[in-house]
């Protein structure tokens, strides 16, 4: 009952695609104790399409400046890694907390350090949903004891299509008849080459031993019906193993539905704030 008496936080949204739309609908249906006051998308038509679905119509901002002038308290980014780099500093400097979906942008160490400095200076908070994986609380708890962390992501080839990786490597996804490892490396490079597919590698790196030590293996499997993420961690504490088999988002096969649900839960915690579960 207490949370229902709290004043709703005023939220702005950047990115009106699949994830942004799901977050907006969750706010509109009162699943989150917030008021969506403004939305912005570089594609104005996407913003209009989203707003037409909502009962409570937020303002459609024609620029980031207009979004930040709309009396927001918390901005949710659901656009791209580039959007994070372009807008995150201004968001914090305008006195907003920020929730990022495109966590991969934070693997730019210089940018992340600068953003953390701004957060400290302005007394703002940064929220990072765990996305389509499990076990982040456990990884954070033992990060000082970790020796090895490996993420194996398996997706249907159509969920990987269009990644920058394929501009640098010739892989015929359409010709695959069985599962094939198409990438085996480390998180920093993986997030650059697959920005829409392995943001989970970024959050895992930040929670654990870093982007240059977190191993990433990406498997394209034409028989896959779900997006599968497996985490194997070893250290002085013992071993951890997590496997999540995700249904793809109905509106975007590149995204696991759990990533959407994780974002909604993270936003709900940011807006309610009375009870915090987990590490």
PDB file of C-alpha atoms in Angstrom:
ATOM      1  CA  UNK A   1       0.000   0.000   0.000  1.00  0.00           C
ATOM      2  CA  UNK A   2       2.855   2.355   0.783  1.00  0.00           C
ATOM      3  CA  UNK A   3       4.239   2.357  -2.770  1.00  0.00           C
ATOM      4  CA  UNK A   4       0.821   3.315  -4.196  1.00  0.00           C
ATOM      5  CA  UNK A   5       0.891   6.519  -2.125  1.00  0.00           C
ATOM      6  CA  UNK A   6       4.238   7.601  -3.497  1.00  0.00           C
ATOM      7  CA  UNK A   7       4.301  10.269  -6.127  1.00  0.00           C
ATOM      8  CA  UNK A   8       4.927   8.858  -9.580  1.00  0.00           C
ATOM      9  CA  UNK A   9       8.367   9.503 -11.058  1.00  0.00           C
ATOM     10  CA  UNK A  10       8.357  11.440 -14.300  1.00  0.00           C
ATOM     11  CA  UNK A  11      10.039   9.372 -16.984  1.00  0.00           C
ATOM     12  CA  UNK A  12      11.328  10.237 -20.440  1.00  0.00           C
ATOM     13  CA  UNK A  13      12.041   7.592 -23.084  1.00  0.00           C
ATOM     14  CA  UNK A  14      14.685   7.584 -25.820  1.00  0.00           C
ATOM     15  CA  UNK A  15      13.977   4.930 -28.445  1.00  0.00           C
ATOM     16  CA  UNK A  16      10.490   3.796 -29.446  1.00  0.00           C
ATOM     17  CA  UNK A  17      11.375   0.430 -30.945  1.00  0.00           C
ATOM     18  CA  UNK A  18      10.560  -3.019 -29.550  1.00  0.00           C
ATOM     19  CA  UNK A  19      12.020  -2.630 -26.046  1.00  0.00           C
ATOM     20  CA  UNK A  20      11.116   1.040 -25.636  1.00  0.00           C
ATOM     21  CA  UNK A  21       7.532   0.321 -26.648  1.00  0.00           C
ATOM     22  CA  UNK A  22       7.202  -2.508 -24.121  1.00  0.00           C
ATOM     23  CA  UNK A  23       8.527  -0.249 -21.363  1.00  0.00           C
ATOM     24  CA  UNK A  24       6.111   2.520 -22.367  1.00  0.00           C
ATOM     25  CA  UNK A  25       3.145   0.128 -22.319  1.00  0.00           C
ATOM     26  CA  UNK A  26       4.189  -1.135 -18.866  1.00  0.00           C
ATOM     27  CA  UNK A  27       4.169   2.439 -17.550  1.00  0.00           C
ATOM     28  CA  UNK A  28       0.897   3.235 -19.294  1.00  0.00           C
ATOM     29  CA  UNK A  29      -0.799   0.188 -17.756  1.00  0.00           C
ATOM     30  CA  UNK A  30       0.442   1.141 -14.243  1.00  0.00           C
ATOM     31  CA  UNK A  31       2.778  -1.860 -13.918  1.00  0.00           C
ATOM     32  CA  UNK A  32       5.396   0.742 -13.019  1.00  0.00           C
ATOM     33  CA  UNK A  33       4.824   3.577 -10.555  1.00  0.00           C
ATOM     34  CA  UNK A  34       5.766   6.247 -13.080  1.00  0.00           C
ATOM     35  CA  UNK A  35       4.372   8.775 -15.512  1.00  0.00           C
ATOM     36  CA  UNK A  36       5.711   8.759 -19.054  1.00  0.00           C
ATOM     37  CA  UNK A  37       5.880  12.462 -19.845  1.00  0.00           C
ATOM     38  CA  UNK A  38       7.856  12.491 -23.107  1.00  0.00           C
ATOM     39  CA  UNK A  39       9.323  10.219 -25.767  1.00  0.00           C
ATOM     40  CA  UNK A  40      11.985  10.770 -28.411  1.00  0.00           C
ATOM     41  CA  UNK A  41      13.067   8.718 -31.397  1.00  0.00           C
ATOM     42  CA  UNK A  42      15.259   9.729 -34.330  1.00  0.00           C
ATOM     43  CA  UNK A  43      12.501   8.188 -36.445  1.00  0.00           C
ATOM     44  CA  UNK A  44       9.554  10.412 -35.581  1.00  0.00           C
ATOM     45  CA  UNK A  45       7.096   7.959 -37.157  1.00  0.00           C
ATOM     46  CA  UNK A  46       8.077   5.302 -34.605  1.00  0.00           C
ATOM     47  CA  UNK A  47       7.340   7.754 -31.808  1.00  0.00           C
ATOM     48  CA  UNK A  48       3.897   8.539 -33.249  1.00  0.00           C
ATOM     49  CA  UNK A  49       3.139   4.829 -33.646  1.00  0.00           C
ATOM     50  CA  UNK A  50       4.028   4.153 -30.018  1.00  0.00           C
ATOM     51  CA  UNK A  51       2.107   7.089 -28.585  1.00  0.00           C
ATOM     52  CA  UNK A  52      -1.006   6.101 -30.555  1.00  0.00           C
ATOM     53  CA  UNK A  53      -1.042   2.808 -28.601  1.00  0.00           C
ATOM     54  CA  UNK A  54      -1.058   4.494 -25.203  1.00  0.00           C
ATOM     55  CA  UNK A  55      -4.017   5.633 -23.125  1.00  0.00           C
ATOM     56  CA  UNK A  56      -2.059   8.491 -21.577  1.00  0.00           C
ATOM     57  CA  UNK A  57      -0.362  10.355 -24.385  1.00  0.00           C
ATOM     58  CA  UNK A  58       3.141  11.648 -23.581  1.00  0.00           C
ATOM     59  CA  UNK A  59       4.682  14.521 -25.480  1.00  0.00           C
ATOM     60  CA  UNK A  60       6.596  13.568 -28.635  1.00  0.00           C
ATOM     61  CA  UNK A  61       9.851  15.497 -28.390  1.00  0.00           C
ATOM     62  CA  UNK A  62      11.496  16.629 -31.603  1.00  0.00           C
ATOM     63  CA  UNK A  63      14.954  16.759 -30.014  1.00  0.00           C
ATOM     64  CA  UNK A  64      16.843  15.614 -26.942  1.00  0.00           C
ATOM     65  CA  UNK A  65      16.795  19.209 -25.715  1.00  0.00           C
ATOM     66  CA  UNK A  66      12.986  19.200 -25.879  1.00  0.00           C
ATOM     67  CA  UNK A  67      12.871  15.870 -24.046  1.00  0.00           C
ATOM     68  CA  UNK A  68      15.067  17.182 -21.234  1.00  0.00           C
ATOM     69  CA  UNK A  69      12.965  20.356 -20.978  1.00  0.00           C
ATOM     70  CA  UNK A  70       9.846  18.309 -20.233  1.00  0.00           C
ATOM     71  CA  UNK A  71      10.358  18.140 -16.450  1.00  0.00           C
ATOM     72  CA  UNK A  72      11.658  14.552 -16.396  1.00  0.00           C
ATOM     73  CA  UNK A  73      13.388  12.908 -13.432  1.00  0.00           C
ATOM     74  CA  UNK A  74      14.523   9.664 -15.029  1.00  0.00           C
ATOM     75  CA  UNK A  75      15.426   8.975 -18.650  1.00  0.00           C
ATOM     76  CA  UNK A  76      15.264   5.459 -20.087  1.00  0.00           C
ATOM     77  CA  UNK A  77      17.531   4.784 -23.079  1.00  0.00           C
ATOM     78  CA  UNK A  78      16.314   2.022 -25.397  1.00  0.00           C
ATOM     79  CA  UNK A  79      17.913   3.147 -28.646  1.00  0.00           C
ATOM     80  CA  UNK A  80      21.558   2.237 -29.313  1.00  0.00           C
ATOM     81  CA  UNK A  81      25.093   2.373 -27.985  1.00  0.00           C
ATOM     82  CA  UNK A  82      25.659   5.521 -30.045  1.00  0.00           C
ATOM     83  CA  UNK A  83      22.627   7.166 -28.442  1.00  0.00           C
ATOM     84  CA  UNK A  84      24.141   6.476 -25.021  1.00  0.00           C
ATOM     85  CA  UNK A  85      27.379   8.194 -26.009  1.00  0.00           C
ATOM     86  CA  UNK A  86      25.551  11.094 -27.649  1.00  0.00           C
ATOM     87  CA  UNK A  87      23.029  11.829 -24.904  1.00  0.00           C
ATOM     88  CA  UNK A  88      24.009  10.322 -21.522  1.00  0.00           C
ATOM     89  CA  UNK A  89      26.189  13.258 -20.429  1.00  0.00           C
ATOM     90  CA  UNK A  90      23.453  15.825 -21.150  1.00  0.00           C
ATOM     91  CA  UNK A  91      20.871  13.688 -19.391  1.00  0.00           C
ATOM     92  CA  UNK A  92      22.893  13.607 -16.176  1.00  0.00           C
ATOM     93  CA  UNK A  93      23.902  17.271 -16.410  1.00  0.00           C
ATOM     94  CA  UNK A  94      20.198  18.170 -16.643  1.00  0.00           C
ATOM     95  CA  UNK A  95      19.631  16.480 -13.282  1.00  0.00           C
ATOM     96  CA  UNK A  96      18.128  13.194 -14.444  1.00  0.00           C
ATOM     97  CA  UNK A  97      18.806   9.668 -13.318  1.00  0.00           C
ATOM     98  CA  UNK A  98      19.350   7.335 -16.262  1.00  0.00           C
ATOM     99  CA  UNK A  99      18.569   3.714 -17.120  1.00  0.00           C
ATOM    100  CA  UNK A 100      20.521   2.203 -20.003  1.00  0.00           C
ATOM    101  CA  UNK A 101      19.525  -0.733 -22.163  1.00  0.00           C
ATOM    102  CA  UNK A 102      22.527  -0.398 -24.520  1.00  0.00           C
ATOM    103  CA  UNK A 103      25.017  -1.298 -21.808  1.00  0.00           C
ATOM    104  CA  UNK A 104      27.684  -2.109 -24.386  1.00  0.00           C
ATOM    105  CA  UNK A 105      28.469   1.602 -24.654  1.00  0.00           C
ATOM    106  CA  UNK A 106      29.981   1.417 -21.171  1.00  0.00           C
ATOM    107  CA  UNK A 107      32.780  -0.850 -22.373  1.00  0.00           C
ATOM    108  CA  UNK A 108      34.406   2.330 -23.655  1.00  0.00           C
ATOM    109  CA  UNK A 109      36.431   2.828 -20.478  1.00  0.00           C
ATOM    110  CA  UNK A 110      37.055   6.543 -21.001  1.00  0.00           C
ATOM    111  CA  UNK A 111      33.388   7.254 -21.603  1.00  0.00           C
ATOM    112  CA  UNK A 112      32.283   5.134 -18.620  1.00  0.00           C
ATOM    113  CA  UNK A 113      34.735   6.894 -16.289  1.00  0.00           C
ATOM    114  CA  UNK A 114      33.518  10.286 -17.484  1.00  0.00           C
ATOM    115  CA  UNK A 115      29.886   9.290 -16.989  1.00  0.00           C
ATOM    116  CA  UNK A 116      30.568   7.978 -13.482  1.00  0.00           C
ATOM    117  CA  UNK A 117      32.292  11.270 -12.645  1.00  0.00           C
ATOM    118  CA  UNK A 118      29.254  13.220 -13.836  1.00  0.00           C
ATOM    119  CA  UNK A 119      26.903  10.997 -11.827  1.00  0.00           C
ATOM    120  CA  UNK A 120      28.957  11.661  -8.712  1.00  0.00           C
ATOM    121  CA  UNK A 121      29.157  15.400  -9.353  1.00  0.00           C
ATOM    122  CA  UNK A 122      25.421  15.790  -9.944  1.00  0.00           C
ATOM    123  CA  UNK A 123      24.240  13.259  -7.368  1.00  0.00           C
ATOM    124  CA  UNK A 124      22.438  11.142  -9.968  1.00  0.00           C
ATOM    125  CA  UNK A 125      21.969   7.380 -10.308  1.00  0.00           C
ATOM    126  CA  UNK A 126      22.656   4.955 -13.150  1.00  0.00           C
ATOM    127  CA  UNK A 127      20.437   1.869 -13.536  1.00  0.00           C
ATOM    128  CA  UNK A 128      21.584  -1.143 -15.567  1.00  0.00           C
ATOM    129  CA  UNK A 129      19.088  -3.986 -16.086  1.00  0.00           C
ATOM    130  CA  UNK A 130      20.604  -7.467 -16.031  1.00  0.00           C
ATOM    131  CA  UNK A 131      18.920  -8.246 -19.334  1.00  0.00           C
ATOM    132  CA  UNK A 132      18.499 -11.750 -20.709  1.00  0.00           C
ATOM    133  CA  UNK A 133      20.842 -13.567 -18.317  1.00  0.00           C
ATOM    134  CA  UNK A 134      20.782 -14.781 -14.720  1.00  0.00           C
ATOM    135  CA  UNK A 135      23.339 -14.931 -11.943  1.00  0.00           C
ATOM    136  CA  UNK A 136      24.616 -11.349 -11.953  1.00  0.00           C
ATOM    137  CA  UNK A 137      24.117 -11.042  -8.178  1.00  0.00           C
ATOM    138  CA  UNK A 138      26.302 -14.114  -7.662  1.00  0.00           C
ATOM    139  CA  UNK A 139      28.966 -12.859 -10.092  1.00  0.00           C
ATOM    140  CA  UNK A 140      29.119  -9.515  -8.283  1.00  0.00           C
ATOM    141  CA  UNK A 141      29.442 -11.272  -4.919  1.00  0.00           C
ATOM    142  CA  UNK A 142      32.546 -13.232  -5.959  1.00  0.00           C
ATOM    143  CA  UNK A 143      34.101 -10.816  -8.480  1.00  0.00           C
ATOM    144  CA  UNK A 144      37.255 -10.413  -6.356  1.00  0.00           C
ATOM    145  CA  UNK A 145      37.736 -14.193  -6.452  1.00  0.00           C
ATOM    146  CA  UNK A 146      36.968 -14.839 -10.129  1.00  0.00           C
ATOM    147  CA  UNK A 147      39.609 -16.427 -12.327  1.00  0.00           C
ATOM    148  CA  UNK A 148      37.603 -17.170 -15.468  1.00  0.00           C
ATOM    149  CA  UNK A 149      34.192 -16.190 -16.890  1.00  0.00           C
ATOM    150  CA  UNK A 150      32.785 -17.496 -20.174  1.00  0.00           C
ATOM    151  CA  UNK A 151      29.530 -16.535 -21.857  1.00  0.00           C
ATOM    152  CA  UNK A 152      28.193 -18.781 -24.625  1.00  0.00           C
ATOM    153  CA  UNK A 153      25.299 -17.327 -26.605  1.00  0.00           C
ATOM    154  CA  UNK A 154      23.322 -19.460 -29.053  1.00  0.00           C
ATOM    155  CA  UNK A 155      20.814 -17.893 -31.436  1.00  0.00           C
ATOM    156  CA  UNK A 156      19.059 -18.670 -34.691  1.00  0.00           C
ATOM    157  CA  UNK A 157      20.948 -17.157 -37.662  1.00  0.00           C
ATOM    158  CA  UNK A 158      18.113 -14.722 -38.414  1.00  0.00           C
ATOM    159  CA  UNK A 159      18.606 -13.162 -34.965  1.00  0.00           C
ATOM    160  CA  UNK A 160      22.243 -12.425 -35.838  1.00  0.00           C
ATOM    161  CA  UNK A 161      21.686 -11.048 -39.332  1.00  0.00           C
ATOM    162  CA  UNK A 162      22.917  -7.513 -39.909  1.00  0.00           C
ATOM    163  CA  UNK A 163      25.573  -7.460 -37.172  1.00  0.00           C
ATOM    164  CA  UNK A 164      28.761  -5.490 -38.021  1.00  0.00           C
ATOM    165  CA  UNK A 165      30.650  -8.772 -37.598  1.00  0.00           C
ATOM    166  CA  UNK A 166      29.504  -9.909 -41.037  1.00  0.00           C
ATOM    167  CA  UNK A 167      31.098  -6.901 -42.729  1.00  0.00           C
ATOM    168  CA  UNK A 168      34.479  -8.125 -41.530  1.00  0.00           C
ATOM    169  CA  UNK A 169      33.948 -11.894 -41.740  1.00  0.00           C
ATOM    170  CA  UNK A 170      32.433 -13.949 -44.532  1.00  0.00           C
ATOM    171  CA  UNK A 171      29.950 -16.322 -42.961  1.00  0.00           C
ATOM    172  CA  UNK A 172      27.021 -17.688 -44.948  1.00  0.00           C
ATOM    173  CA  UNK A 173      24.276 -17.838 -42.334  1.00  0.00           C
ATOM    174  CA  UNK A 174      21.657 -18.953 -44.844  1.00  0.00           C
ATOM    175  CA  UNK A 175      23.715 -21.997 -45.728  1.00  0.00           C
ATOM    176  CA  UNK A 176      24.062 -23.300 -42.174  1.00  0.00           C
ATOM    177  CA  UNK A 177      22.702 -26.804 -41.623  1.00  0.00           C
ATOM    178  CA  UNK A 178      23.899 -27.271 -38.057  1.00  0.00           C
ATOM    179  CA  UNK A 179      25.187 -25.276 -35.115  1.00  0.00           C
ATOM    180  CA  UNK A 180      28.416 -23.374 -35.763  1.00  0.00           C
ATOM    181  CA  UNK A 181      30.627 -21.225 -33.551  1.00  0.00           C
ATOM    182  CA  UNK A 182      30.961 -17.986 -35.519  1.00  0.00           C
ATOM    183  CA  UNK A 183      32.774 -15.948 -32.855  1.00  0.00           C
ATOM    184  CA  UNK A 184      35.196 -16.872 -30.096  1.00  0.00           C
ATOM    185  CA  UNK A 185      36.879 -13.987 -28.323  1.00  0.00           C
ATOM    186  CA  UNK A 186      36.369 -11.453 -25.553  1.00  0.00           C
ATOM    187  CA  UNK A 187      33.507  -9.215 -24.480  1.00  0.00           C
ATOM    188  CA  UNK A 188      34.903  -5.858 -25.592  1.00  0.00           C
ATOM    189  CA  UNK A 189      35.199  -6.957 -29.215  1.00  0.00           C
ATOM    190  CA  UNK A 190      32.017  -9.062 -29.097  1.00  0.00           C
ATOM    191  CA  UNK A 191      29.901  -6.086 -28.057  1.00  0.00           C
ATOM    192  CA  UNK A 192      31.368  -4.017 -30.889  1.00  0.00           C
ATOM    193  CA  UNK A 193      30.744  -6.714 -33.493  1.00  0.00           C
ATOM    194  CA  UNK A 194      27.311  -7.783 -32.222  1.00  0.00           C
ATOM    195  CA  UNK A 195      25.849  -4.619 -30.600  1.00  0.00           C
ATOM    196  CA  UNK A 196      22.227  -5.809 -30.843  1.00  0.00           C
ATOM    197  CA  UNK A 197      22.896  -9.363 -29.692  1.00  0.00           C
ATOM    198  CA  UNK A 198      25.276  -9.544 -26.740  1.00  0.00           C
ATOM    199  CA  UNK A 199      24.668  -6.563 -24.477  1.00  0.00           C
ATOM    200  CA  UNK A 200      24.565  -9.300 -21.835  1.00  0.00           C
ATOM    201  CA  UNK A 201      28.335  -9.634 -22.315  1.00  0.00           C
ATOM    202  CA  UNK A 202      28.695  -6.012 -21.252  1.00  0.00           C
ATOM    203  CA  UNK A 203      26.684  -6.302 -18.029  1.00  0.00           C
ATOM    204  CA  UNK A 204      28.499  -9.566 -17.227  1.00  0.00           C
ATOM    205  CA  UNK A 205      31.859  -7.846 -17.755  1.00  0.00           C
ATOM    206  CA  UNK A 206      30.956  -4.856 -15.589  1.00  0.00           C
ATOM    207  CA  UNK A 207      29.689  -7.131 -12.807  1.00  0.00           C
ATOM    208  CA  UNK A 208      32.690  -9.458 -13.019  1.00  0.00           C
ATOM    209  CA  UNK A 209      36.285  -9.425 -14.247  1.00  0.00           C
ATOM    210  CA  UNK A 210      36.078  -6.883 -17.048  1.00  0.00           C
ATOM    211  CA  UNK A 211      35.629  -6.765 -20.808  1.00  0.00           C
ATOM    212  CA  UNK A 212      39.152  -7.895 -21.685  1.00  0.00           C
ATOM    213  CA  UNK A 213      38.987 -11.049 -19.542  1.00  0.00           C
ATOM    214  CA  UNK A 214      35.377 -12.139 -20.037  1.00  0.00           C
ATOM    215  CA  UNK A 215      35.328 -14.772 -22.779  1.00  0.00           C
ATOM    216  CA  UNK A 216      32.469 -14.797 -25.288  1.00  0.00           C
ATOM    217  CA  UNK A 217      31.451 -17.527 -27.690  1.00  0.00           C
ATOM    218  CA  UNK A 218      28.612 -16.955 -30.168  1.00  0.00           C
ATOM    219  CA  UNK A 219      26.902 -19.914 -31.824  1.00  0.00           C
ATOM    220  CA  UNK A 220      24.563 -19.706 -34.813  1.00  0.00           C
ATOM    221  CA  UNK A 221      22.172 -22.658 -34.793  1.00  0.00           C
ATOM    222  CA  UNK A 222      19.461 -23.030 -37.480  1.00  0.00           C
ATOM    223  CA  UNK A 223      17.609 -25.410 -35.165  1.00  0.00           C
ATOM    224  CA  UNK A 224      17.479 -22.955 -32.259  1.00  0.00           C
ATOM    225  CA  UNK A 225      13.995 -21.881 -31.261  1.00  0.00           C
ATOM    226  CA  UNK A 226      15.124 -19.854 -28.280  1.00  0.00           C
ATOM    227  CA  UNK A 227      17.959 -17.484 -27.423  1.00  0.00           C
ATOM    228  CA  UNK A 228      20.269 -19.351 -25.051  1.00  0.00           C
ATOM    229  CA  UNK A 229      22.838 -17.744 -22.760  1.00  0.00           C
ATOM    230  CA  UNK A 230      25.189 -19.910 -20.685  1.00  0.00           C
ATOM    231  CA  UNK A 231      27.562 -18.487 -18.088  1.00  0.00           C
ATOM    232  CA  UNK A 232      30.394 -20.536 -16.616  1.00  0.00           C
ATOM    233  CA  UNK A 233      32.506 -18.892 -13.928  1.00  0.00           C
ATOM    234  CA  UNK A 234      35.438 -20.322 -11.965  1.00  0.00           C
ATOM    235  CA  UNK A 235      37.416 -19.000  -9.037  1.00  0.00           C
ATOM    236  CA  UNK A 236      38.652 -19.568  -5.508  1.00  0.00           C
ATOM    237  CA  UNK A 237      35.017 -19.810  -4.362  1.00  0.00           C
ATOM    238  CA  UNK A 238      34.326 -22.815  -6.649  1.00  0.00           C
ATOM    239  CA  UNK A 239      32.270 -22.761  -9.854  1.00  0.00           C
ATOM    240  CA  UNK A 240      29.047 -21.162 -11.061  1.00  0.00           C
ATOM    241  CA  UNK A 241      26.985 -22.253 -14.030  1.00  0.00           C
ATOM    242  CA  UNK A 242      23.831 -20.561 -15.290  1.00  0.00           C
ATOM    243  CA  UNK A 243      21.784 -21.365 -18.379  1.00  0.00           C
ATOM    244  CA  UNK A 244      18.852 -19.283 -19.566  1.00  0.00           C
ATOM    245  CA  UNK A 245      16.727 -20.385 -22.519  1.00  0.00           C
ATOM    246  CA  UNK A 246      14.805 -17.319 -23.635  1.00  0.00           C
ATOM    247  CA  UNK A 247      11.794 -16.918 -25.851  1.00  0.00           C
ATOM    248  CA  UNK A 248      12.608 -14.186 -28.397  1.00  0.00           C
ATOM    249  CA  UNK A 249      10.684 -10.932 -28.054  1.00  0.00           C
ATOM    250  CA  UNK A 250       7.492 -11.150 -30.162  1.00  0.00           C
ATOM    251  CA  UNK A 251       8.352  -7.854 -31.839  1.00  0.00           C
ATOM    252  CA  UNK A 252      12.107  -8.365 -32.342  1.00  0.00           C
ATOM    253  CA  UNK A 253      13.824 -11.792 -32.670  1.00  0.00           C
ATOM    254  CA  UNK A 254      17.238 -10.214 -31.956  1.00  0.00           C
ATOM    255  CA  UNK A 255      16.048  -9.491 -28.400  1.00  0.00           C
ATOM    256  CA  UNK A 256      15.138 -12.010 -25.717  1.00  0.00           C
ATOM    257  CA  UNK A 257      11.806 -11.377 -24.037  1.00  0.00           C
ATOM    258  CA  UNK A 258      13.533 -11.682 -20.658  1.00  0.00           C
ATOM    259  CA  UNK A 259      15.559  -8.568 -21.533  1.00  0.00           C
ATOM    260  CA  UNK A 260      12.305  -6.626 -21.836  1.00  0.00           C
ATOM    261  CA  UNK A 261      10.947  -8.018 -18.564  1.00  0.00           C
ATOM    262  CA  UNK A 262      14.252  -7.287 -16.824  1.00  0.00           C
ATOM    263  CA  UNK A 263      14.086  -3.670 -17.989  1.00  0.00           C
ATOM    264  CA  UNK A 264      10.546  -3.264 -16.665  1.00  0.00           C
ATOM    265  CA  UNK A 265      11.520  -4.732 -13.302  1.00  0.00           C
ATOM    266  CA  UNK A 266      14.622  -2.513 -13.080  1.00  0.00           C
ATOM    267  CA  UNK A 267      12.527   0.571 -13.831  1.00  0.00           C
ATOM    268  CA  UNK A 268       9.918  -0.515 -11.296  1.00  0.00           C
ATOM    269  CA  UNK A 269      12.595  -0.750  -8.595  1.00  0.00           C
ATOM    270  CA  UNK A 270      13.982   2.646  -9.583  1.00  0.00           C
ATOM    271  CA  UNK A 271      10.529   4.190  -9.269  1.00  0.00           C
ATOM    272  CA  UNK A 272       9.433   2.475  -6.057  1.00  0.00           C
ATOM    273  CA  UNK A 273      12.669   2.076  -4.160  1.00  0.00           C
ATOM    274  CA  UNK A 274      11.256   0.840  -0.838  1.00  0.00           C
ATOM    275  CA  UNK A 275      12.387  -2.768  -1.053  1.00  0.00           C
ATOM    276  CA  UNK A 276      15.574  -3.960  -2.743  1.00  0.00           C
ATOM    277  CA  UNK A 277      15.985  -7.679  -3.361  1.00  0.00           C
ATOM    278  CA  UNK A 278      19.376  -9.124  -4.208  1.00  0.00           C
ATOM    279  CA  UNK A 279      23.000  -8.120  -3.819  1.00  0.00           C
TER     280      UNK A 279
END
